[in-house]
Coordinates of C-alpha atoms in Angstrom, one line a residue:
X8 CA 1.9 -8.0 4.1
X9 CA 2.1 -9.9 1.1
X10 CA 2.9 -13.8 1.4
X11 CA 3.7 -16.8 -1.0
X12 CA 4.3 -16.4 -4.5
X13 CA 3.1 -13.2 -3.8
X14 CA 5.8 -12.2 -1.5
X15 CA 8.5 -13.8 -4.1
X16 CA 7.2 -12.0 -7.1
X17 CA 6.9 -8.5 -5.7
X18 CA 9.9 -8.9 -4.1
X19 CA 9.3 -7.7 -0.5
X20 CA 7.6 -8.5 2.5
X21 CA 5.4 -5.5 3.7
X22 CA 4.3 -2.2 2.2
X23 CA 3.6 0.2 5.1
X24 CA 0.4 2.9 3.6
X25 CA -1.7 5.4 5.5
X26 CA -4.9 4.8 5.9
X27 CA -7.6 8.0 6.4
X28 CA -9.3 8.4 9.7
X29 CA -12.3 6.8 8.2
X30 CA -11.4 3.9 6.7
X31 CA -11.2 2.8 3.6
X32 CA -12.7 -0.7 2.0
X33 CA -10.2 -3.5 1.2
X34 CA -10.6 -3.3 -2.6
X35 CA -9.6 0.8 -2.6
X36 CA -6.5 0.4 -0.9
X37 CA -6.0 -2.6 -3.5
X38 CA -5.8 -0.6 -6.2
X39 CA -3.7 2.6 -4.2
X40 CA -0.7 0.2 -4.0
X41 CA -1.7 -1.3 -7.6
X42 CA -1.0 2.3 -8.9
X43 CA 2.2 3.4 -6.7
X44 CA 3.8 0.3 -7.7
X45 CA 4.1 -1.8 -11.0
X46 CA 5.4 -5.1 -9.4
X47 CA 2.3 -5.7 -7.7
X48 CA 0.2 -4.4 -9.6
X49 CA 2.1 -7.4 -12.1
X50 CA 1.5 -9.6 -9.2
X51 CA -1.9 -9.1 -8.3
X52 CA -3.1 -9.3 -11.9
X53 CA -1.4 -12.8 -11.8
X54 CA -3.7 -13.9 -8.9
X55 CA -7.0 -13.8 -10.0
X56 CA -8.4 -15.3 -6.8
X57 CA -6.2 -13.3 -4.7
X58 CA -7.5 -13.5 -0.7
X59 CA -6.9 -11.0 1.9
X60 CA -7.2 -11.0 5.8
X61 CA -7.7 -7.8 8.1
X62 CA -5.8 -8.8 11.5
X63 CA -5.6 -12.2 11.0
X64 CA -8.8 -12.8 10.0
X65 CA -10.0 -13.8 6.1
X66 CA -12.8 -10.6 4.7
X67 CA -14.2 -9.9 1.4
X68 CA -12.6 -6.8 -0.6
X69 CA -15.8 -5.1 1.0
X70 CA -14.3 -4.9 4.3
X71 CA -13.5 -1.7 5.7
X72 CA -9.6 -0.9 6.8
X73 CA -8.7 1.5 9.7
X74 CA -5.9 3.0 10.7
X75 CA -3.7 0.4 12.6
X76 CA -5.2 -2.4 11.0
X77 CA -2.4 -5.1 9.2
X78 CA -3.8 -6.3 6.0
X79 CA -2.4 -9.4 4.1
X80 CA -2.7 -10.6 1.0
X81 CA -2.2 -13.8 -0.5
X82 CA -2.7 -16.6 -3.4
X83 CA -5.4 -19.2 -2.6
X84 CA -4.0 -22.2 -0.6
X85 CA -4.4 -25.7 -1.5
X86 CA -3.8 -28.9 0.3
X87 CA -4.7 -32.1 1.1

């Protein structure tokens, strides 16, 4: 799921990608849907301090994905 300026700039909501049997870390399937597609590849690049949660919760790119899993990215979130 992509959300914010993210979500605007790439131009949809979700990308739905399969995910091997055992896993894969945060930061690989990054650059998987970096390479299938240019617009967020664009967008990504545009975020340097891009954040990602694994069901709902906020992980480091180290984090390992399973199959099932819904991972979200998203620009860093200010307020006040």
């Amino acid at each position: 799921m992509f959300f914010a300026a993210l979500r605007e700039q790439i131009g949809q909501e979700s990308l739905s990608v399969t995910i091997p049997a055992g896993g894969v870390p945060v930061q690989v399937l990054r650059e998987q849907i970096e390479k299938a597609d240019p617009a967020i590849a664009l967008a990504f690049a545009e975020q340097p301090r891009l954040r990602v949660a694994v069901n709902q919760t906020l992980v480091p790119f180290e984090q390992m994905v399973q199959p099932g899993d819904e991972v979200a990215f998203f620009p860093p979130m200010t307020g006040g």
